[in-house]
């Protein structure tokens, strides 16, 4: 698998290096910077929750994703009582 951050960094580094007449050094520094930024940017929904949703939502089922703020999960669970559905929830930072 190609690390897109490293690839983008190497391109930007090579371009910067061509401007200042040191393309190989620029490409090497850009690749390293891109790879480092790719390692540090693991943000978004955590892998555990993604895997849990993947296990629950299978072929023949459906899902409704709702993004809210200030929701009380217990009240939502009470409102859905008696329905044939599962409530999965997470907090996003």
N, CA, C and O atoms as a DFTB+ gen file, in Angstrom:
372 C
 N C O
     1  1       0.836      -1.181       0.000
     2  2       0.000       0.000       0.000
     3  2       0.882       1.245       0.000
     4  3       1.845       1.326       0.763
     5  1       0.568       2.183      -0.824
     6  2       1.349       3.407      -0.933
     7  2       0.873       4.396       0.120
     8  3      -0.327       4.639       0.253
     9  1       1.809       4.964       0.867
    10  2       1.485       5.979       1.860
    11  2       1.295       7.298       1.129
    12  3       2.267       7.896       0.667
    13  1       0.060       7.755       1.019
    14  2      -0.238       8.951       0.235
    15  2       0.385      10.198       0.836
    16  3       0.751      11.120       0.107
    17  1       0.509      10.239       2.158
    18  2       1.141      11.404       2.786
    19  2       2.616      11.481       2.385
    20  3       3.122      12.558       2.071
    21  1       3.297      10.340       2.397
    22  2       4.712      10.322       2.016
    23  2       4.877      10.668       0.545
    24  3       5.803      11.388       0.172
    25  1       3.978      10.155      -0.291
    26  2       4.047      10.444      -1.712
    27  2       3.819      11.929      -1.981
    28  3       4.536      12.542      -2.771
    29  1       2.820      12.498      -1.320
    30  2       2.564      13.929      -1.478
    31  2       3.711      14.762      -0.938
    32  3       4.072      15.786      -1.517
    33  1       4.281      14.320       0.172
    34  2       5.419      15.037       0.747
    35  2       6.631      14.993      -0.158
    36  3       7.348      15.985      -0.290
    37  1       6.867      13.840      -0.787
    38  2       8.021      13.748      -1.678
    39  2       7.835      14.645      -2.898
    40  3       8.795      15.255      -3.371
    41  1       6.609      14.731      -3.410
    42  2       6.353      15.618      -4.551
    43  2       6.581      17.078      -4.165
    44  3       7.259      17.816      -4.879
    45  1       6.004      17.493      -3.019
    46  2       6.194      18.875      -2.586
    47  2       7.660      19.152      -2.287
    48  3       8.161      20.233      -2.597
    49  1       8.358      18.182      -1.683
    50  2       9.778      18.364      -1.401
    51  2      10.601      18.475      -2.667
    52  3      11.512      19.298      -2.746
    53  1      10.285      17.645      -3.671
    54  2      11.014      17.707      -4.929
    55  2      10.757      19.039      -5.634
    56  3      11.675      19.639      -6.192
    57  1       9.510      19.495      -5.607
    58  2       9.185      20.780      -6.219
    59  2       9.934      21.912      -5.524
    60  3      10.501      22.786      -6.179
    61  1       9.931      21.891      -4.197
    62  2      10.676      22.887      -3.425
    63  2      12.170      22.787      -3.733
    64  3      12.855      23.799      -3.881
    65  1      12.666      21.538      -3.829
    66  2      14.079      21.329      -4.134
    67  2      14.461      21.814      -5.520
    68  3      15.558      22.339      -5.708
    69  1      13.563      21.645      -6.505
    70  2      13.848      22.138      -7.851
    71  2      13.965      23.657      -7.869
    72  3      14.780      24.219      -8.601
    73  1      13.160      24.301      -7.074
    74  2      13.221      25.766      -7.018
    75  2      14.580      26.210      -6.473
    76  3      15.159      27.181      -6.959
    77  1      15.087      25.497      -5.462
    78  2      16.356      25.882      -4.827
    79  2      17.540      25.037      -5.285
    80  3      18.591      25.036      -4.643
    81  1      17.366      24.299      -6.422
    82  2      18.432      23.543      -7.084
    83  2      18.990      22.383      -6.269
    84  3      20.157      22.033      -6.444
    85  1      18.208      21.777      -5.392
    86  2      18.608      20.549      -4.688
    87  2      17.416      19.578      -4.667
    88  3      16.855      19.309      -3.605
    89  1      17.031      19.055      -5.840
    90  2      15.799      18.261      -5.918
    91  2      15.829      16.968      -5.100
    92  3      14.822      16.624      -4.480
    93  1      16.948      16.242      -5.079
    94  2      16.977      14.979      -4.341
    95  2      16.891      15.195      -2.848
    96  3      16.199      14.451      -2.153
    97  1      17.582      16.202      -2.343
    98  2      17.504      16.505      -0.913
    99  2      16.093      16.965      -0.556
   100  3      15.547      16.560       0.470
   101  1      15.510      17.800      -1.392
   102  2      14.143      18.263      -1.154
   103  2      13.148      17.120      -1.157
   104  3      12.239      17.080      -0.328
   105  1      13.317      16.176      -2.103
   106  2      12.423      15.029      -2.175
   107  2      12.568      14.139      -0.950
   108  3      11.570      13.647      -0.422
   109  1      13.795      13.925      -0.492
   110  2      14.023      13.093       0.689
   111  2      13.418      13.729       1.937
   112  3      12.772      13.049       2.735
   113  1      13.627      15.025       2.101
   114  2      13.060      15.726       3.258
   115  2      11.538      15.744       3.169
   116  3      10.865      15.559       4.183
   117  1      10.985      15.959       1.988
   118  2       9.533      15.963       1.799
   119  2       8.908      14.615       2.084
   120  3       7.833      14.542       2.679
   121  1       9.576      13.535       1.664
   122  2       9.083      12.185       1.933
   123  2       9.048      11.920       3.428
   124  3       8.062      11.401       3.951
   125  1      10.117      12.274       4.109
   126  2      10.169      12.065       5.555
   127  2       9.099      12.890       6.269
   128  3       8.435      12.389       7.177
   129  1       8.930      14.137       5.870
   130  2       7.914      14.987       6.496
   131  2       6.513      14.464       6.213
   132  3       5.661      14.481       7.102
   133  1       6.260      14.003       5.001
   134  2       4.949      13.458       4.658
   135  2       4.643      12.182       5.419
   136  3       3.522      11.992       5.891
   137  1       5.637      11.301       5.541
   138  2       5.431      10.060       6.294
   139  2       5.180      10.353       7.768
   140  3       4.337       9.711       8.396
   141  1       5.903      11.313       8.317
   142  2       5.710      11.680       9.715
   143  2       4.327      12.270       9.941
   144  3       3.669      11.939      10.928
   145  1       3.880      13.133       9.046
   146  2       2.548      13.715       9.219
   147  2       1.468      12.658       9.047
   148  3       0.431      12.740       9.705
   149  1       1.676      11.677       8.191
   150  2       0.722      10.587       8.025
   151  2       0.611       9.730       9.268
   152  3      -0.479       9.268       9.607
   153  1       1.719       9.510       9.952
   154  2       1.693       8.717      11.189
   155  2       0.996       9.464      12.315
   156  3       0.366       8.840      13.168
   157  1       1.094      10.764      12.334
   158  2       0.553      11.548      13.431
   159  2      -0.910      11.932      13.240
   160  3      -1.528      12.449      14.170
   161  1      -1.473      11.698      12.079
   162  2      -2.845      12.125      11.830
   163  2      -3.809      10.952      11.787
   164  3      -4.452      10.720      10.763
   165  1      -3.918      10.217      12.869
   166  2      -4.902       9.145      12.983
   167  2      -6.085       9.700      13.757
   168  3      -6.245       9.430      14.947
   169  1      -6.913      10.478      13.070
   170  2      -8.047      11.115      13.717
   171  2      -9.336      10.573      13.126
   172  3      -9.323       9.881      12.107
   173  1     -10.420      10.884      13.756
   174  2     -11.715      10.453      13.258
   175  2     -12.314       9.400      14.162
   176  3     -12.010       9.347      15.354
   177  1     -13.152       8.575      13.607
   178  2     -13.833       7.532      14.363
   179  2     -12.842       6.414      14.641
   180  3     -12.130       5.974      13.739
   181  1     -12.793       5.952      15.888
   182  2     -11.812       4.926      16.252
   183  2     -12.122       3.597      15.568
   184  3     -13.266       3.317      15.210
   185  1     -11.089       2.793      15.396
   186  2     -11.200       1.537      14.658
   187  2     -12.127       0.537      15.333
   188  3     -12.805      -0.232      14.652
   189  1     -12.166       0.538      16.666
   190  2     -13.038      -0.391      17.391
   191  2     -14.504      -0.162      17.059
   192  3     -15.252      -1.112      16.828
   193  1     -14.910       1.102      17.037
   194  2     -16.297       1.418      16.707
   195  2     -16.598       1.087      15.247
   196  3     -17.672       0.572      14.937
   197  1     -15.674       1.375      14.365
   198  2     -15.861       1.053      12.949
   199  2     -16.047      -0.443      12.751
   200  3     -16.917      -0.869      11.992
   201  1     -15.230      -1.242      13.435
   202  2     -15.365      -2.697      13.331
   203  2     -16.691      -3.180      13.911
   204  3     -17.303      -4.104      13.375
   205  1     -17.137      -2.560      15.002
   206  2     -18.409      -2.933      15.613
   207  2     -19.568      -2.654      14.659
   208  3     -20.472      -3.479      14.523
   209  1     -19.545      -1.495      13.999
   210  2     -20.586      -1.173      13.022
   211  2     -20.524      -2.141      11.849
   212  3     -21.559      -2.577      11.346
   213  1     -19.334      -2.474      11.420
   214  2     -19.166      -3.411      10.298
   215  2     -19.753      -4.781      10.630
   216  3     -20.309      -5.442       9.754
   217  1     -19.635      -5.214      11.886
   218  2     -20.204      -6.498      12.308
   219  2     -21.722      -6.433      12.406
   220  3     -22.402      -7.405      12.076
   221  1     -22.264      -5.300      12.855
   222  2     -23.704      -5.157      13.044
   223  2     -24.454      -4.918      11.735
   224  3     -25.520      -5.495      11.522
   225  1     -23.921      -4.090      10.874
   226  2     -24.600      -3.747       9.620
   227  2     -24.084      -4.690       8.547
   228  3     -23.025      -4.474       7.957
   229  1     -24.851      -5.727       8.312
   230  2     -24.452      -6.759       7.354
   231  2     -25.384      -6.719       6.151
   232  3     -26.299      -5.898       6.086
   233  1     -25.150      -7.588       5.228
   234  2     -25.977      -7.670       4.034
   235  2     -27.424      -7.946       4.432
   236  3     -27.691      -8.839       5.237
   237  1     -28.348      -7.186       3.873
   238  2     -29.759      -7.349       4.182
   239  2     -30.236      -6.475       5.325
   240  3     -31.422      -6.486       5.653
   241  1     -29.330      -5.711       5.944
   242  2     -29.714      -4.793       7.013
   243  2     -29.404      -3.371       6.573
   244  3     -28.792      -3.151       5.528
   245  1     -29.827      -2.427       7.369
   246  2     -29.547      -1.030       7.040
   247  2     -29.187      -0.286       8.313
   248  3     -29.347      -0.800       9.420
   249  1     -28.695       0.938       8.135
   250  2     -28.281       1.757       9.275
   251  2     -28.670       3.195       9.020
   252  3     -28.706       3.657       7.879
   253  1     -28.958       3.891      10.097
   254  2     -29.216       5.320      10.045
   255  2     -28.214       5.980      10.977
   256  3     -28.205       5.704      12.177
   257  1     -27.369       6.849      10.434
   258  2     -26.359       7.547      11.228
   259  2     -26.849       8.959      11.488
   260  3     -27.234       9.670      10.559
   261  1     -26.837       9.368      12.754
   262  2     -27.311      10.686      13.142
   263  2     -26.213      11.353      13.952
   264  3     -25.692      10.766      14.900
   265  1     -25.865      12.564      13.585
   266  2     -24.872      13.344      14.314
   267  2     -25.605      14.436      15.084
   268  3     -26.257      15.296      14.490
   269  1     -25.494      14.395      16.408
   270  2     -26.183      15.368      17.249
   271  2     -25.234      15.883      18.309
   272  3     -24.109      15.402      18.448
   273  1     -25.703      16.867      19.053
   274  2     -24.950      17.336      20.207
   275  2     -25.906      17.427      21.388
   276  3     -27.066      17.803      21.224
   277  1     -25.431      17.089      22.558
   278  2     -26.229      17.196      23.770
   279  2     -27.315      16.144      23.899
   280  3     -28.302      16.374      24.598
   281  1     -27.169      15.003      23.251
   282  2     -28.186      13.963      23.329
   283  2     -28.001      13.132      24.610
   284  3     -26.880      12.914      25.068
   285  1     -29.116      12.682      25.168
   286  2     -29.100      11.777      26.316
   287  2     -29.428      10.391      25.779
   288  3     -30.561      10.129      25.377
   289  1     -28.442       9.507      25.774
   290  2     -28.569       8.200      25.129
   291  2     -29.684       7.380      25.764
   292  3     -30.399       6.667      25.060
   293  1     -29.845       7.467      27.089
   294  2     -30.891       6.691      27.757
   295  2     -32.284       7.089      27.272
   296  3     -33.161       6.236      27.135
   297  1     -32.488       8.369      27.014
   298  2     -33.798       8.825      26.520
   299  2     -34.042       8.338      25.091
   300  3     -35.171       7.999      24.734
   301  1     -33.010       8.304      24.294
   302  2     -33.148       7.778      22.931
   303  2     -33.469       6.289      22.993
   304  3     -34.333       5.800      22.265
   305  1     -32.767       5.574      23.866
   306  2     -33.008       4.136      24.028
   307  2     -34.466       3.891      24.455
   308  3     -35.107       2.970      23.948
   309  1     -34.990       4.704      25.378
   310  2     -36.386       4.573      25.820
   311  2     -37.347       4.842      24.661
   312  3     -38.357       4.153      24.520
   313  1     -37.038       5.836      23.836
   314  2     -37.911       6.178      22.714
   315  2     -37.945       5.068      21.670
   316  3     -38.946       4.901      20.973
   317  1     -36.860       4.311      21.559
   318  2     -36.792       3.231      20.576
   319  2     -37.240       1.888      21.135
   320  3     -37.217       0.887      20.421
   321  1     -37.647       1.850      22.398
   322  2     -38.053       0.591      23.038
   323  2     -39.226      -0.016      22.272
   324  3     -40.150       0.685      21.859
   325  1     -39.166      -1.317      22.096
   326  2     -40.219      -2.032      21.390
   327  2     -39.995      -2.113      19.890
   328  3     -40.724      -2.827      19.201
   329  1     -39.020      -1.412      19.377
   330  2     -38.706      -1.462      17.944
   331  2     -37.682      -2.569      17.699
   332  3     -36.910      -2.921      18.590
   333  1     -37.685      -3.104      16.504
   334  2     -36.722      -4.145      16.141
   335  2     -35.465      -3.478      15.582
   336  3     -35.237      -3.465      14.373
   337  1     -34.660      -2.927      16.483
   338  2     -33.439      -2.243      16.062
   339  2     -32.429      -2.233      17.200
   340  3     -32.774      -2.449      18.361
   341  1     -31.177      -1.978      16.845
   342  2     -30.075      -1.869      17.811
   343  2     -29.583      -0.437      17.804
   344  3     -29.510       0.200      16.754
   345  1     -29.249       0.062      18.972
   346  2     -28.714       1.420      19.100
   347  2     -27.216       1.320      19.358
   348  3     -26.789       0.779      20.378
   349  1     -26.433       1.838      18.440
   350  2     -24.996       1.943      18.603
   351  2     -24.678       3.421      18.735
   352  3     -25.203       4.233      17.973
   353  1     -23.838       3.784      19.676
   354  2     -23.517       5.196      19.858
   355  2     -22.063       5.344      20.245
   356  3     -21.438       4.416      20.759
   357  1     -21.539       6.526      19.989
   358  2     -20.169       6.860      20.355
   359  2     -20.075       8.358      20.544
   360  3     -20.922       9.113      20.066
   361  1     -19.046       8.777      21.240
   362  2     -18.756      10.194      21.404
   363  2     -17.572      10.551      20.523
   364  3     -16.528       9.900      20.576
   365  1     -17.737      11.568      19.730
   366  2     -16.656      12.027      18.854
   367  2     -16.061      13.293      19.445
   368  3     -16.785      14.186      19.884
   369  1     -14.751      13.361      19.453
   370  2     -14.107      14.575      19.953
   371  2     -14.008      15.606      18.849
   372  3     -13.494      16.702      19.072
